[in-house]
Short mmCIF file of N, CA and C and ligand atoms in Angstrom, two decimals:
data_model
loop_
_atom_site.label_atom_id
_atom_site.label_comp_id
_atom_site.label_asym_id
_atom_site.label_seq_id
_atom_site.Cartn_x
_atom_site.Cartn_y
_atom_site.Cartn_z
N MET A 296 191.82 85.38 117.54
CA MET A 296 192.16 84.00 117.25
C MET A 296 193.36 83.62 116.11
N LYS A 297 194.17 83.40 116.65
CA LYS A 297 194.96 83.30 115.76
C LYS A 297 195.02 81.56 114.41
N LEU A 298 195.02 82.18 113.25
CA LEU A 298 194.49 81.50 112.21
C LEU A 298 195.50 80.21 111.93
N SER A 299 194.81 78.85 111.84
CA SER A 299 196.06 77.80 111.91
C SER A 299 194.72 76.52 111.04
N ARG A 300 195.83 75.79 110.52
CA ARG A 300 195.04 74.78 109.78
C ARG A 300 193.91 73.91 110.45
N GLU A 301 194.16 74.16 111.90
CA GLU A 301 193.21 73.15 113.07
C GLU A 301 192.40 74.00 112.99
N VAL A 302 192.39 75.80 112.89
CA VAL A 302 191.13 76.60 113.33
C VAL A 302 190.01 76.46 112.05
N ILE A 303 190.62 76.15 110.94
CA ILE A 303 189.65 76.41 109.42
C ILE A 303 189.08 75.06 109.22
N ALA A 304 190.03 74.41 109.74
CA ALA A 304 189.05 72.79 109.40
C ALA A 304 188.26 72.46 110.12
N THR A 305 186.99 72.83 110.00
CA THR A 305 185.94 72.87 110.94
C THR A 305 185.20 71.49 110.55
N GLU A 306 184.32 71.11 111.48
CA GLU A 306 183.66 69.67 111.19
C GLU A 306 182.55 70.33 110.24
N ASP A 307 181.73 71.57 110.59
CA ASP A 307 180.95 72.05 109.81
C ASP A 307 181.19 72.55 108.30
N LYS A 308 182.50 72.65 108.44
CA LYS A 308 183.21 73.11 106.77
C LYS A 308 183.51 71.79 105.75
N ARG A 309 184.06 70.95 106.60
CA ARG A 309 183.78 69.53 106.14
C ARG A 309 182.30 69.20 105.51
N LYS A 310 181.67 68.83 106.26
CA LYS A 310 180.13 68.49 105.94
C LYS A 310 179.51 69.28 104.78
N LEU A 311 180.13 70.54 105.01
CA LEU A 311 179.18 71.67 103.75
C LEU A 311 180.15 71.37 102.49
N GLN A 312 181.36 71.10 102.23
CA GLN A 312 181.97 70.50 101.31
C GLN A 312 181.84 69.12 100.65
N ASP A 313 181.52 68.15 101.71
CA ASP A 313 180.52 66.89 101.23
C ASP A 313 179.48 67.07 100.41
N ILE A 314 178.60 67.96 101.45
CA ILE A 314 177.32 68.31 100.69
C ILE A 314 177.43 69.05 99.23
N SER A 315 178.05 70.04 98.83
CA SER A 315 178.21 70.72 97.76
C SER A 315 179.26 70.39 96.65
N GLY A 316 180.09 69.17 97.12
CA GLY A 316 180.94 68.85 96.50
C GLY A 316 181.87 69.79 95.74
N GLU A 317 182.07 71.05 96.52
CA GLU A 317 182.86 72.17 96.15
C GLU A 317 184.62 72.56 97.32
N GLU A 318 185.16 72.42 96.98
CA GLU A 318 186.72 72.71 97.50
C GLU A 318 186.78 74.14 97.69
N VAL A 319 186.22 74.57 98.66
CA VAL A 319 186.06 76.24 98.88
C VAL A 319 187.50 76.72 98.92
N LEU A 320 188.52 76.27 99.52
CA LEU A 320 190.23 76.93 99.60
C LEU A 320 190.89 76.73 97.82
N SER A 321 189.88 76.55 97.14
CA SER A 321 190.50 76.50 95.77
C SER A 321 189.95 78.06 95.17
N CYS A 322 189.49 78.70 95.89
CA CYS A 322 188.83 80.43 95.52
C CYS A 322 190.05 80.87 95.72
N TYR A 323 190.47 81.78 95.00
CA TYR A 323 191.53 82.78 95.38
C TYR A 323 190.95 84.04 95.38
N GLN A 324 189.69 84.20 95.74
CA GLN A 324 189.22 85.75 96.17
C GLN A 324 189.53 86.56 95.13
N CYS A 325 189.28 86.61 93.97
CA CYS A 325 189.51 87.62 92.85
C CYS A 325 187.82 88.65 92.81
N GLY A 326 186.70 88.04 93.38
CA GLY A 326 185.81 88.55 93.11
C GLY A 326 185.08 88.83 91.92
N LYS A 327 185.06 87.77 90.98
CA LYS A 327 184.63 87.88 89.66
C LYS A 327 183.35 87.55 90.13
N CYS A 328 182.94 86.56 90.70
CA CYS A 328 181.75 85.93 90.91
C CYS A 328 181.08 87.19 91.49
N SER A 329 181.56 87.97 92.35
CA SER A 329 180.58 88.88 92.69
C SER A 329 180.26 90.46 91.86
N ALA A 330 181.31 90.57 90.95
CA ALA A 330 181.11 91.48 90.15
C ALA A 330 180.40 91.14 88.98
N GLY A 331 179.88 89.90 88.96
CA GLY A 331 178.95 89.56 88.18
C GLY A 331 177.64 89.20 88.22
N CYS A 332 177.20 89.28 89.79
CA CYS A 332 176.02 88.84 90.18
C CYS A 332 175.11 89.97 90.09
N ALA A 333 174.21 89.55 89.62
CA ALA A 333 172.84 90.57 89.41
C ALA A 333 172.20 90.61 90.89
N MET A 334 172.62 89.96 92.13
CA MET A 334 171.37 90.16 93.17
C MET A 334 172.34 91.23 94.38
N THR A 335 173.37 91.62 94.09
CA THR A 335 174.34 92.12 95.18
C THR A 335 173.55 93.20 95.84
N GLU A 336 172.68 93.72 95.17
CA GLU A 336 172.39 94.99 95.94
C GLU A 336 171.40 94.40 96.88
N ALA A 337 170.81 92.90 96.81
CA ALA A 337 169.63 92.67 98.27
C ALA A 337 170.67 91.64 99.18
N MET A 338 171.79 91.62 98.67
CA MET A 338 172.77 90.97 99.80
C MET A 338 173.62 91.47 100.95
N ASP A 339 173.44 90.60 101.77
CA ASP A 339 174.39 91.59 103.12
C ASP A 339 175.69 91.13 103.07
N LEU A 340 176.24 89.99 102.28
CA LEU A 340 177.64 89.70 101.83
C LEU A 340 177.48 89.31 100.40
N LEU A 341 178.87 89.42 100.01
CA LEU A 341 178.95 89.12 98.52
C LEU A 341 179.21 87.85 98.08
N PRO A 342 178.93 87.05 97.21
CA PRO A 342 178.99 86.03 96.70
C PRO A 342 180.56 85.16 97.54
N HIS A 343 181.43 86.26 96.86
CA HIS A 343 182.68 85.76 97.72
C HIS A 343 183.17 86.24 98.78
N GLN A 344 182.72 86.98 99.57
CA GLN A 344 182.69 87.02 100.88
C GLN A 344 181.85 85.48 101.65
N VAL A 345 181.16 85.54 101.09
CA VAL A 345 180.22 83.86 101.73
C VAL A 345 181.64 83.03 101.85
N ILE A 346 182.26 82.96 100.64
CA ILE A 346 182.97 81.86 100.29
C ILE A 346 184.30 81.87 101.27
N ARG A 347 184.84 83.43 101.13
CA ARG A 347 185.65 83.49 102.49
C ARG A 347 185.61 82.99 103.71
N LEU A 348 184.59 83.36 104.17
CA LEU A 348 184.07 83.07 105.75
C LEU A 348 184.22 81.32 105.65
N LEU A 349 183.41 80.57 104.87
CA LEU A 349 183.67 79.18 104.61
C LEU A 349 185.07 78.62 104.21
N GLN A 350 185.92 79.44 103.87
CA GLN A 350 187.46 79.34 103.96
C GLN A 350 188.06 78.98 105.38
N LEU A 351 187.54 80.26 106.03
CA LEU A 351 188.13 80.44 107.35
C LEU A 351 187.42 79.55 108.53
N GLY A 352 186.62 78.42 107.76
CA GLY A 352 185.66 77.59 108.75
C GLY A 352 184.29 78.33 109.64
N GLN A 353 184.22 79.53 109.00
CA GLN A 353 183.40 80.18 110.04
C GLN A 353 181.70 79.75 109.20
N VAL A 354 181.52 78.62 109.13
CA VAL A 354 180.25 78.60 108.21
C VAL A 354 179.42 78.45 108.82
N GLU A 355 178.71 78.69 110.18
CA GLU A 355 178.24 79.42 111.16
C GLU A 355 177.26 80.73 110.66
N GLU A 356 178.25 81.84 110.48
CA GLU A 356 177.85 82.87 109.99
C GLU A 356 177.58 83.31 108.34
N ALA A 357 177.97 82.07 107.79
CA ALA A 357 177.63 81.84 106.45
C ALA A 357 176.28 81.80 106.54
N LEU A 358 175.63 80.56 107.47
CA LEU A 358 174.24 80.32 107.63
C LEU A 358 173.43 81.46 107.88
N HIS A 359 173.56 82.31 108.54
CA HIS A 359 173.15 83.14 109.20
C HIS A 359 172.78 84.49 108.02
N SER A 360 173.83 84.15 106.66
CA SER A 360 173.49 85.14 105.91
C SER A 360 172.30 85.67 105.44
N ARG A 361 171.83 86.52 104.64
CA ARG A 361 170.43 86.52 103.76
C ARG A 361 171.29 86.30 102.53
N THR A 362 172.51 86.48 102.30
CA THR A 362 172.74 85.97 100.76
C THR A 362 172.22 84.56 100.36
N ILE A 363 172.11 83.55 101.35
CA ILE A 363 172.21 82.38 100.66
C ILE A 363 170.92 82.22 100.30
N TRP A 364 169.63 83.04 100.71
CA TRP A 364 168.40 83.35 100.17
C TRP A 364 168.34 83.99 99.26
N VAL A 365 169.24 85.03 98.98
CA VAL A 365 168.58 86.06 97.73
C VAL A 365 169.13 85.23 96.63
N CYS A 366 170.52 84.56 96.71
CA CYS A 366 170.79 83.98 95.58
C CYS A 366 169.49 83.34 94.41
N ALA A 367 170.02 83.41 93.11
CA ALA A 367 168.98 83.16 92.15
C ALA A 367 169.53 81.92 91.51
N SER A 368 170.77 81.30 91.79
CA SER A 368 171.05 80.37 91.33
C SER A 368 171.13 80.50 89.56
N CYS A 369 171.32 81.66 89.42
CA CYS A 369 171.55 82.10 88.20
C CYS A 369 172.53 81.29 87.20
N LEU A 370 173.80 80.76 88.13
CA LEU A 370 174.94 80.46 87.13
C LEU A 370 175.94 81.33 86.72
N ALA A 371 175.28 82.96 86.91
CA ALA A 371 175.97 83.83 86.06
C ALA A 371 177.96 83.67 86.63
N CYS A 372 177.66 83.75 88.18
CA CYS A 372 179.01 83.36 88.75
C CYS A 372 180.00 82.38 88.56
N SER A 373 179.43 81.39 88.42
CA SER A 373 180.44 79.98 88.41
C SER A 373 180.97 80.19 86.69
N ALA A 374 179.86 80.80 85.93
CA ALA A 374 180.61 80.86 84.69
C ALA A 374 181.79 81.51 84.38
N ARG A 375 181.94 82.72 85.34
CA ARG A 375 182.84 83.74 85.30
C ARG A 375 183.71 83.12 86.58
N CYS A 376 183.57 82.16 87.14
CA CYS A 376 184.95 81.54 87.78
C CYS A 376 186.08 81.23 87.57
N PRO A 377 187.63 81.75 87.57
CA PRO A 377 188.24 80.96 86.96
C PRO A 377 188.81 79.54 87.82
N ARG A 378 188.52 79.63 88.77
CA ARG A 378 188.58 78.35 89.16
C ARG A 378 187.16 77.11 89.72
N GLY A 379 186.32 77.66 88.76
CA GLY A 379 185.26 76.65 88.41
C GLY A 379 184.33 76.47 89.66
N MET A 380 184.65 77.51 90.37
CA MET A 380 183.60 76.99 91.73
C MET A 380 182.44 77.30 91.24
N ASN A 381 181.38 76.29 91.78
CA ASN A 381 179.96 76.24 91.77
C ASN A 381 179.41 76.80 92.75
N LEU A 382 179.14 78.05 92.82
CA LEU A 382 178.64 78.82 94.13
C LEU A 382 177.19 78.39 94.26
N PRO A 383 176.37 78.40 93.19
CA PRO A 383 174.68 77.87 93.55
C PRO A 383 174.99 76.83 94.27
N ASN A 384 176.10 75.86 94.04
CA ASN A 384 175.87 74.63 94.82
C ASN A 384 176.08 74.61 96.22
N VAL A 385 177.21 75.83 96.50
CA VAL A 385 177.93 76.22 98.04
C VAL A 385 175.98 76.36 98.68
N MET A 386 175.57 77.43 98.01
CA MET A 386 174.40 78.62 98.13
C MET A 386 173.24 77.41 98.69
N GLU A 387 173.17 76.59 97.72
CA GLU A 387 172.25 75.32 97.90
C GLU A 387 172.74 74.53 99.13
N SER A 388 173.63 74.17 99.17
CA SER A 388 174.05 73.39 100.50
C SER A 388 174.06 74.29 102.18
N LEU A 389 174.35 75.46 101.77
CA LEU A 389 174.10 76.30 103.07
C LEU A 389 172.49 76.40 103.65
N ARG A 390 171.66 76.41 102.43
CA ARG A 390 169.96 76.55 102.38
C ARG A 390 169.62 75.44 103.21
N ALA A 391 170.62 74.35 102.88
CA ALA A 391 169.70 72.42 103.20
C ALA A 391 170.13 72.61 104.60
N GLN A 392 171.66 73.40 104.93
CA GLN A 392 171.76 72.98 106.19
C GLN A 392 170.64 73.43 107.46
N VAL A 393 170.53 74.55 106.86
CA VAL A 393 169.59 75.25 107.56
C VAL A 393 168.20 75.10 107.66
N LEU A 394 167.52 74.27 106.63
CA LEU A 394 166.01 73.92 106.60
C LEU A 394 166.83 72.50 107.09
N ARG A 395 167.68 71.54 107.28
CA ARG A 395 167.55 70.60 107.94
C ARG A 395 168.84 70.13 108.57
N PRO A 396 168.18 71.01 110.20
CA PRO A 396 169.45 70.95 110.76
C PRO A 396 169.28 69.43 111.83
N GLY A 397 170.59 69.52 112.27
CA GLY A 397 170.49 68.18 113.35
C GLY A 397 170.75 66.87 112.65
N ASP A 398 170.93 65.58 113.36
CA ASP A 398 170.96 64.12 112.54
C ASP A 398 169.65 63.77 112.65
N ARG A 399 168.90 63.60 111.29
CA ARG A 399 167.67 63.01 110.83
C ARG A 399 167.68 62.18 109.97
N SER A 400 168.87 61.30 110.26
CA SER A 400 169.05 60.29 109.04
C SER A 400 167.58 58.81 109.79
N LEU A 401 167.80 58.54 108.64
CA LEU A 401 166.91 57.33 108.84
C LEU A 401 167.33 55.92 108.78
N ASN A 402 167.14 54.91 109.59
CA ASN A 402 168.10 53.69 109.37
C ASN A 402 167.18 52.77 108.75
N PRO A 403 167.56 52.22 108.05
CA PRO A 403 166.52 51.18 107.00
C PRO A 403 165.65 50.22 108.20
N ALA A 404 167.18 49.88 109.46
CA ALA A 404 166.77 48.77 110.24
C ALA A 404 165.71 48.93 111.41
N ASP A 405 165.51 50.17 111.45
CA ASP A 405 164.56 51.04 112.20
C ASP A 405 162.94 51.06 111.69
N ILE A 406 162.68 50.76 110.64
CA ILE A 406 161.49 50.70 110.16
C ILE A 406 160.81 49.26 110.58
N PRO A 407 159.77 49.37 111.09
CA PRO A 407 159.20 48.74 111.91
C PRO A 407 158.78 47.35 110.39
N TYR A 408 158.62 46.01 110.52
CA TYR A 408 158.72 44.97 109.36
C TYR A 408 157.10 45.38 108.70
N GLU A 409 156.29 45.18 109.75
CA GLU A 409 154.58 45.60 109.36
C GLU A 409 154.40 46.51 108.63
N LEU A 410 155.29 47.91 108.96
CA LEU A 410 154.97 49.17 108.20
C LEU A 410 155.69 48.81 106.82
N LEU A 411 156.61 47.96 106.96
CA LEU A 411 157.32 48.21 105.54
C LEU A 411 156.16 47.40 104.70
N GLU A 412 155.65 46.69 104.96
CA GLU A 412 154.54 45.60 104.22
C GLU A 412 153.12 46.48 103.62
N ILE A 413 152.97 47.76 104.34
CA ILE A 413 151.83 48.52 103.85
C ILE A 413 152.27 49.99 103.37
N ILE A 414 153.52 50.55 103.52
CA ILE A 414 153.94 51.65 102.91
C ILE A 414 154.41 51.95 101.71
N PRO A 415 153.85 52.79 100.81
CA PRO A 415 153.72 52.60 99.57
C PRO A 415 155.47 53.04 99.01
N GLU A 416 155.87 52.14 98.25
CA GLU A 416 157.35 51.65 97.82
C GLU A 416 157.89 53.73 97.32
N GLN A 417 157.07 54.16 96.81
CA GLN A 417 157.86 55.78 96.59
C GLN A 417 157.37 56.59 97.96
N ALA A 418 156.72 56.68 98.89
CA ALA A 418 156.92 57.05 100.03
C ALA A 418 158.54 56.69 100.64
N LEU A 419 158.65 55.31 100.71
CA LEU A 419 159.82 54.89 100.90
C LEU A 419 161.12 55.53 100.40
N VAL A 420 161.15 55.77 99.09
CA VAL A 420 162.31 56.38 98.46
C VAL A 420 162.33 57.84 98.38
N ALA A 421 161.49 58.71 98.82
CA ALA A 421 160.86 60.33 99.16
C ALA A 421 161.71 60.20 100.47
N ALA A 422 161.28 59.19 101.42
CA ALA A 422 162.08 59.39 102.51
C ALA A 422 163.44 59.27 102.75
N PHE A 423 163.65 58.01 102.02
CA PHE A 423 165.21 58.05 102.31
C PHE A 423 166.01 59.40 101.56
N ARG A 424 165.40 59.75 100.44
CA ARG A 424 166.14 61.07 99.72
C ARG A 424 166.07 62.29 100.58
N LYS A 425 164.91 62.52 101.48
CA LYS A 425 164.85 63.35 102.36
C LYS A 425 165.86 63.12 103.40
N TYR A 426 165.91 62.07 104.08
CA TYR A 426 166.62 61.76 105.54
C TYR A 426 167.71 61.02 105.34
N THR A 427 168.38 60.49 104.19
CA THR A 427 169.42 59.96 104.87
C THR A 427 170.92 61.04 103.58
S1 SF4 B 559 184.80 84.02 90.82
FE1 SF4 B 559 185.95 82.36 92.00
S2 SF4 B 559 188.09 82.38 92.70
FE2 SF4 B 559 187.10 84.38 92.29
S3 SF4 B 559 186.34 84.86 94.11
FE3 SF4 B 559 184.44 83.85 92.89
S4 SF4 B 559 184.71 82.20 93.85
FE4 SF4 B 559 186.89 82.96 94.20
S1 SF4 B 560 174.34 82.16 91.41
FE1 SF4 B 560 173.44 83.38 92.83
S2 SF4 B 560 175.60 83.92 93.81
FE2 SF4 B 560 175.89 83.61 91.58
S3 SF4 B 560 175.47 85.08 89.93
FE3 SF4 B 560 173.41 84.22 90.41
S4 SF4 B 560 172.72 85.45 92.12
FE4 SF4 B 560 174.71 85.66 92.34
#
């Protein structure tokens, strides 16, 4: 497949960047993150390779990587990154997409009024955190 701006700018990639708050194209693949990661022996893709997949719009492949579950969110990589990339945020966003697939958003207007009167406020807040 010929690479182009359209090919790499997938909807999945936009969603991932929205959730993580990270711009994956800012990574220039120096590999410092992977060099400093203590978990690479258990990973199938090195951290900078996960970022490379995302840069190319291949989010699905990153979602199937063991690396995203092995990452210990220790922040060693982001401390070394010359571009200030927060890799643990990216890994967490990928895990969230695996665990929360599809559109399960909660529309407040869909909650029956009778339920609103009896549901504990804490339960509502928790539901909105989870589904919005
Ligand atoms: S250290 Fe930062 S810039 Fe270098 S490869 Fe890793 S994420 Fe990319
Ligand atoms: S946060 Fe994850 S990817 Fe980064 S160094 Fe730690 S284990 Fe490796």
